């Protein structure tokens, strides 16, 4: 199986929406976006000024088939990108609460990583993470951060195998998470 990583295109928005659901879970997607969460998330991923924009994403293809994706952005842009995201959600649903800050200035933040179930365990996630870290370093970011749920030790093992290290604990979407960081040149 040949894995190819490429920059996402606007037409990848439905795939990126599904990637986001893999990352946060369907229950959380419904809570924040409503019953038509895939429509809402696709609109968010098609837009340019949002956290989950195709402009911030890479897509993996296995033998030409879309198999996964990763979304990341400069943490300094969190508030502007979040406002773009929330403005689209507000077109579909009233927003009751806003999630905690998941990143800060000074780090490139990997927001979402997901692999289609048929392609899991084949190195797709590993290649997506490595490509995103390389892209962040090429853009001048020295620190790449992400959150991993305490209840997801397999994901944490993957991240640590690529050089991510535990830095702090955070609560996000109501879950205890570990904040892991990767440093360029280490």
PDB file of C-alpha atoms in Angstrom:
ATOM      1  CA  UNK A   1       0.000   0.000   0.000  1.00  0.00           C
ATOM      2  CA  UNK A   2       1.412   3.365  -1.033  1.00  0.00           C
ATOM      3  CA  UNK A   3       0.611   6.330   1.251  1.00  0.00           C
ATOM      4  CA  UNK A   4       0.678   9.797  -0.300  1.00  0.00           C
ATOM      5  CA  UNK A   5       0.328  12.948   1.825  1.00  0.00           C
ATOM      6  CA  UNK A   6      -0.869  16.131   0.126  1.00  0.00           C
ATOM      7  CA  UNK A   7      -2.264  19.556   0.950  1.00  0.00           C
ATOM      8  CA  UNK A   8      -6.027  19.464   1.376  1.00  0.00           C
ATOM      9  CA  UNK A   9      -8.260  21.089  -1.198  1.00  0.00           C
ATOM     10  CA  UNK A  10     -11.643  22.693  -0.720  1.00  0.00           C
ATOM     11  CA  UNK A  11     -13.268  19.572  -2.210  1.00  0.00           C
ATOM     12  CA  UNK A  12     -11.818  17.574   0.710  1.00  0.00           C
ATOM     13  CA  UNK A  13     -14.146  19.355   3.167  1.00  0.00           C
ATOM     14  CA  UNK A  14     -16.490  16.336   3.694  1.00  0.00           C
ATOM     15  CA  UNK A  15     -13.479  14.115   4.464  1.00  0.00           C
ATOM     16  CA  UNK A  16     -12.059  16.721   6.863  1.00  0.00           C
ATOM     17  CA  UNK A  17     -15.438  17.008   8.599  1.00  0.00           C
ATOM     18  CA  UNK A  18     -15.391  13.236   9.145  1.00  0.00           C
ATOM     19  CA  UNK A  19     -11.792  13.440  10.418  1.00  0.00           C
ATOM     20  CA  UNK A  20     -12.910  15.988  12.991  1.00  0.00           C
ATOM     21  CA  UNK A  21     -15.747  13.695  14.110  1.00  0.00           C
ATOM     22  CA  UNK A  22     -13.268  10.802  14.474  1.00  0.00           C
ATOM     23  CA  UNK A  23     -11.179  13.086  16.702  1.00  0.00           C
ATOM     24  CA  UNK A  24     -13.905  14.473  18.988  1.00  0.00           C
ATOM     25  CA  UNK A  25     -16.653  11.863  18.760  1.00  0.00           C
ATOM     26  CA  UNK A  26     -20.165  12.066  17.409  1.00  0.00           C
ATOM     27  CA  UNK A  27     -21.719  13.060  20.748  1.00  0.00           C
ATOM     28  CA  UNK A  28     -19.493  16.137  21.046  1.00  0.00           C
ATOM     29  CA  UNK A  29     -20.104  17.035  17.386  1.00  0.00           C
ATOM     30  CA  UNK A  30     -23.884  16.926  17.962  1.00  0.00           C
ATOM     31  CA  UNK A  31     -23.541  18.996  21.158  1.00  0.00           C
ATOM     32  CA  UNK A  32     -21.640  21.829  19.458  1.00  0.00           C
ATOM     33  CA  UNK A  33     -23.041  21.691  15.918  1.00  0.00           C
ATOM     34  CA  UNK A  34     -26.509  20.120  16.207  1.00  0.00           C
ATOM     35  CA  UNK A  35     -28.078  17.056  14.644  1.00  0.00           C
ATOM     36  CA  UNK A  36     -26.908  18.100  11.169  1.00  0.00           C
ATOM     37  CA  UNK A  37     -23.306  18.265  12.392  1.00  0.00           C
ATOM     38  CA  UNK A  38     -21.798  16.877   9.173  1.00  0.00           C
ATOM     39  CA  UNK A  39     -23.379  19.681   7.137  1.00  0.00           C
ATOM     40  CA  UNK A  40     -22.141  22.272   9.646  1.00  0.00           C
ATOM     41  CA  UNK A  41     -18.645  20.812   9.847  1.00  0.00           C
ATOM     42  CA  UNK A  42     -18.381  20.542   6.071  1.00  0.00           C
ATOM     43  CA  UNK A  43     -19.276  24.238   5.778  1.00  0.00           C
ATOM     44  CA  UNK A  44     -16.596  25.041   8.373  1.00  0.00           C
ATOM     45  CA  UNK A  45     -13.988  22.963   6.543  1.00  0.00           C
ATOM     46  CA  UNK A  46     -14.837  24.650   3.214  1.00  0.00           C
ATOM     47  CA  UNK A  47     -14.278  28.101   4.709  1.00  0.00           C
ATOM     48  CA  UNK A  48     -10.891  29.753   4.891  1.00  0.00           C
ATOM     49  CA  UNK A  49     -10.930  31.596   8.226  1.00  0.00           C
ATOM     50  CA  UNK A  50     -11.817  28.721  10.549  1.00  0.00           C
ATOM     51  CA  UNK A  51      -9.943  26.321  12.802  1.00  0.00           C
ATOM     52  CA  UNK A  52     -10.847  23.357  10.598  1.00  0.00           C
ATOM     53  CA  UNK A  53     -10.353  24.987   7.197  1.00  0.00           C
ATOM     54  CA  UNK A  54      -8.985  22.882   4.385  1.00  0.00           C
ATOM     55  CA  UNK A  55      -6.203  25.505   4.257  1.00  0.00           C
ATOM     56  CA  UNK A  56      -4.851  24.109   7.564  1.00  0.00           C
ATOM     57  CA  UNK A  57      -5.052  20.460   6.563  1.00  0.00           C
ATOM     58  CA  UNK A  58      -3.171  17.612   4.981  1.00  0.00           C
ATOM     59  CA  UNK A  59      -4.866  14.567   3.469  1.00  0.00           C
ATOM     60  CA  UNK A  60      -3.534  11.016   3.216  1.00  0.00           C
ATOM     61  CA  UNK A  61      -4.364   8.816   0.264  1.00  0.00           C
ATOM     62  CA  UNK A  62      -3.694   5.091   0.241  1.00  0.00           C
ATOM     63  CA  UNK A  63      -3.378   3.737  -3.267  1.00  0.00           C
ATOM     64  CA  UNK A  64      -5.299   6.806  -4.424  1.00  0.00           C
ATOM     65  CA  UNK A  65      -8.144   6.478  -1.890  1.00  0.00           C
ATOM     66  CA  UNK A  66      -8.689   9.190   0.755  1.00  0.00           C
ATOM     67  CA  UNK A  67      -7.747   7.512   4.025  1.00  0.00           C
ATOM     68  CA  UNK A  68      -7.183  10.210   6.641  1.00  0.00           C
ATOM     69  CA  UNK A  69      -6.326  13.767   7.436  1.00  0.00           C
ATOM     70  CA  UNK A  70      -4.762  16.123   9.917  1.00  0.00           C
ATOM     71  CA  UNK A  71      -5.614  19.729  10.766  1.00  0.00           C
ATOM     72  CA  UNK A  72      -3.225  22.150  12.443  1.00  0.00           C
ATOM     73  CA  UNK A  73      -2.611  25.887  12.760  1.00  0.00           C
ATOM     74  CA  UNK A  74      -0.572  28.554  14.513  1.00  0.00           C
ATOM     75  CA  UNK A  75      -1.799  28.784  18.111  1.00  0.00           C
ATOM     76  CA  UNK A  76      -1.503  32.574  17.951  1.00  0.00           C
ATOM     77  CA  UNK A  77      -4.441  32.522  15.515  1.00  0.00           C
ATOM     78  CA  UNK A  78      -6.767  30.582  17.852  1.00  0.00           C
ATOM     79  CA  UNK A  79      -9.197  33.401  18.669  1.00  0.00           C
ATOM     80  CA  UNK A  80      -9.568  34.679  15.103  1.00  0.00           C
ATOM     81  CA  UNK A  81      -9.990  31.158  13.715  1.00  0.00           C
ATOM     82  CA  UNK A  82     -12.388  30.190  16.513  1.00  0.00           C
ATOM     83  CA  UNK A  83     -14.552  33.224  15.774  1.00  0.00           C
ATOM     84  CA  UNK A  84     -14.737  32.162  12.123  1.00  0.00           C
ATOM     85  CA  UNK A  85     -15.747  28.673  13.222  1.00  0.00           C
ATOM     86  CA  UNK A  86     -18.360  29.937  15.690  1.00  0.00           C
ATOM     87  CA  UNK A  87     -19.861  32.355  13.168  1.00  0.00           C
ATOM     88  CA  UNK A  88     -20.652  29.416  10.875  1.00  0.00           C
ATOM     89  CA  UNK A  89     -22.036  27.291  13.705  1.00  0.00           C
ATOM     90  CA  UNK A  90     -24.281  30.205  14.735  1.00  0.00           C
ATOM     91  CA  UNK A  91     -25.902  30.071  11.289  1.00  0.00           C
ATOM     92  CA  UNK A  92     -27.209  26.608  12.181  1.00  0.00           C
ATOM     93  CA  UNK A  93     -27.528  26.539  15.977  1.00  0.00           C
ATOM     94  CA  UNK A  94     -27.396  28.719  19.053  1.00  0.00           C
ATOM     95  CA  UNK A  95     -24.146  28.147  20.924  1.00  0.00           C
ATOM     96  CA  UNK A  96     -24.508  27.462  24.631  1.00  0.00           C
ATOM     97  CA  UNK A  97     -20.868  27.143  25.572  1.00  0.00           C
ATOM     98  CA  UNK A  98     -17.431  27.680  24.124  1.00  0.00           C
ATOM     99  CA  UNK A  99     -14.731  25.061  24.656  1.00  0.00           C
ATOM    100  CA  UNK A 100     -11.657  25.840  26.686  1.00  0.00           C
ATOM    101  CA  UNK A 101      -8.582  27.188  24.903  1.00  0.00           C
ATOM    102  CA  UNK A 102      -6.722  24.239  23.459  1.00  0.00           C
ATOM    103  CA  UNK A 103      -3.587  26.117  22.417  1.00  0.00           C
ATOM    104  CA  UNK A 104      -1.686  29.369  22.860  1.00  0.00           C
ATOM    105  CA  UNK A 105       0.686  31.602  20.956  1.00  0.00           C
ATOM    106  CA  UNK A 106       4.115  30.060  20.651  1.00  0.00           C
ATOM    107  CA  UNK A 107       3.039  26.662  19.402  1.00  0.00           C
ATOM    108  CA  UNK A 108       1.747  25.175  16.204  1.00  0.00           C
ATOM    109  CA  UNK A 109      -1.316  23.223  17.275  1.00  0.00           C
ATOM    110  CA  UNK A 110      -2.403  19.899  15.825  1.00  0.00           C
ATOM    111  CA  UNK A 111      -6.128  20.142  16.299  1.00  0.00           C
ATOM    112  CA  UNK A 112      -7.446  16.975  14.722  1.00  0.00           C
ATOM    113  CA  UNK A 113      -6.060  13.755  13.339  1.00  0.00           C
ATOM    114  CA  UNK A 114      -8.191  10.945  11.997  1.00  0.00           C
ATOM    115  CA  UNK A 115      -7.799   7.850   9.878  1.00  0.00           C
ATOM    116  CA  UNK A 116     -10.664   6.021   8.199  1.00  0.00           C
ATOM    117  CA  UNK A 117     -11.241   2.716  10.065  1.00  0.00           C
ATOM    118  CA  UNK A 118     -10.384   0.647   6.973  1.00  0.00           C
ATOM    119  CA  UNK A 119      -6.874   2.162   6.916  1.00  0.00           C
ATOM    120  CA  UNK A 120      -5.985   2.165  10.613  1.00  0.00           C
ATOM    121  CA  UNK A 121      -2.867   0.349  11.767  1.00  0.00           C
ATOM    122  CA  UNK A 122      -1.058   0.878   8.452  1.00  0.00           C
ATOM    123  CA  UNK A 123       1.075   3.914   9.294  1.00  0.00           C
ATOM    124  CA  UNK A 124      -1.281   6.555   7.901  1.00  0.00           C
ATOM    125  CA  UNK A 125      -1.551   8.494  11.174  1.00  0.00           C
ATOM    126  CA  UNK A 126       2.212   8.325  11.701  1.00  0.00           C
ATOM    127  CA  UNK A 127       2.906   9.750   8.237  1.00  0.00           C
ATOM    128  CA  UNK A 128       0.300  12.494   8.659  1.00  0.00           C
ATOM    129  CA  UNK A 129       1.814  13.543  12.002  1.00  0.00           C
ATOM    130  CA  UNK A 130       5.363  13.513  10.647  1.00  0.00           C
ATOM    131  CA  UNK A 131       4.319  15.576   7.612  1.00  0.00           C
ATOM    132  CA  UNK A 132       2.466  18.134   9.752  1.00  0.00           C
ATOM    133  CA  UNK A 133       5.419  18.487  12.152  1.00  0.00           C
ATOM    134  CA  UNK A 134       7.768  18.947   9.195  1.00  0.00           C
ATOM    135  CA  UNK A 135       5.439  21.557   7.673  1.00  0.00           C
ATOM    136  CA  UNK A 136       5.250  23.427  10.990  1.00  0.00           C
ATOM    137  CA  UNK A 137       9.055  23.419  11.321  1.00  0.00           C
ATOM    138  CA  UNK A 138       9.439  24.667   7.733  1.00  0.00           C
ATOM    139  CA  UNK A 139       7.100  27.548   8.631  1.00  0.00           C
ATOM    140  CA  UNK A 140       9.422  28.451  11.515  1.00  0.00           C
ATOM    141  CA  UNK A 141       7.541  26.880  14.416  1.00  0.00           C
ATOM    142  CA  UNK A 142       9.823  25.365  17.035  1.00  0.00           C
ATOM    143  CA  UNK A 143       7.039  23.790  19.105  1.00  0.00           C
ATOM    144  CA  UNK A 144       4.133  21.614  17.943  1.00  0.00           C
ATOM    145  CA  UNK A 145       1.453  20.802  20.515  1.00  0.00           C
ATOM    146  CA  UNK A 146      -1.561  18.552  20.710  1.00  0.00           C
ATOM    147  CA  UNK A 147      -3.978  17.174  23.262  1.00  0.00           C
ATOM    148  CA  UNK A 148      -4.547  13.488  23.880  1.00  0.00           C
ATOM    149  CA  UNK A 149      -7.368  12.050  25.969  1.00  0.00           C
ATOM    150  CA  UNK A 150      -6.214  10.072  29.006  1.00  0.00           C
ATOM    151  CA  UNK A 151      -8.511   7.305  27.785  1.00  0.00           C
ATOM    152  CA  UNK A 152      -6.601   6.985  24.494  1.00  0.00           C
ATOM    153  CA  UNK A 153      -3.247   5.366  25.365  1.00  0.00           C
ATOM    154  CA  UNK A 154      -2.760   4.025  21.820  1.00  0.00           C
ATOM    155  CA  UNK A 155      -2.759   7.567  20.428  1.00  0.00           C
ATOM    156  CA  UNK A 156      -0.377   8.707  23.152  1.00  0.00           C
ATOM    157  CA  UNK A 157       2.026   5.867  22.273  1.00  0.00           C
ATOM    158  CA  UNK A 158       1.983   6.974  18.632  1.00  0.00           C
ATOM    159  CA  UNK A 159       2.672  10.602  19.551  1.00  0.00           C
ATOM    160  CA  UNK A 160       5.490   9.679  21.935  1.00  0.00           C
ATOM    161  CA  UNK A 161       7.078   7.415  19.299  1.00  0.00           C
ATOM    162  CA  UNK A 162       7.413  10.511  17.110  1.00  0.00           C
ATOM    163  CA  UNK A 163       9.099  12.542  19.866  1.00  0.00           C
ATOM    164  CA  UNK A 164       6.135  14.231  21.558  1.00  0.00           C
ATOM    165  CA  UNK A 165       6.624  14.695  25.309  1.00  0.00           C
ATOM    166  CA  UNK A 166       4.153  15.358  28.124  1.00  0.00           C
ATOM    167  CA  UNK A 167       4.136  19.012  29.127  1.00  0.00           C
ATOM    168  CA  UNK A 168       0.953  19.622  31.151  1.00  0.00           C
ATOM    169  CA  UNK A 169      -2.609  18.526  31.898  1.00  0.00           C
ATOM    170  CA  UNK A 170      -5.657  20.299  30.465  1.00  0.00           C
ATOM    171  CA  UNK A 171      -9.409  19.882  30.378  1.00  0.00           C
ATOM    172  CA  UNK A 172     -10.976  20.084  26.939  1.00  0.00           C
ATOM    173  CA  UNK A 173     -14.502  19.152  25.851  1.00  0.00           C
ATOM    174  CA  UNK A 174     -14.998  18.057  29.474  1.00  0.00           C
ATOM    175  CA  UNK A 175     -12.217  15.445  29.322  1.00  0.00           C
ATOM    176  CA  UNK A 176      -8.878  15.340  31.089  1.00  0.00           C
ATOM    177  CA  UNK A 177      -6.196  15.576  28.448  1.00  0.00           C
ATOM    178  CA  UNK A 178      -2.451  15.480  28.295  1.00  0.00           C
ATOM    179  CA  UNK A 179      -0.819  18.356  26.447  1.00  0.00           C
ATOM    180  CA  UNK A 180       2.074  16.852  24.492  1.00  0.00           C
ATOM    181  CA  UNK A 181       4.700  18.829  22.593  1.00  0.00           C
ATOM    182  CA  UNK A 182       7.229  18.101  19.878  1.00  0.00           C
ATOM    183  CA  UNK A 183      10.184  20.415  19.488  1.00  0.00           C
ATOM    184  CA  UNK A 184      11.913  20.984  16.163  1.00  0.00           C
ATOM    185  CA  UNK A 185      15.530  19.926  16.047  1.00  0.00           C
ATOM    186  CA  UNK A 186      15.268  17.658  19.058  1.00  0.00           C
TER     187      UNK A 186
END
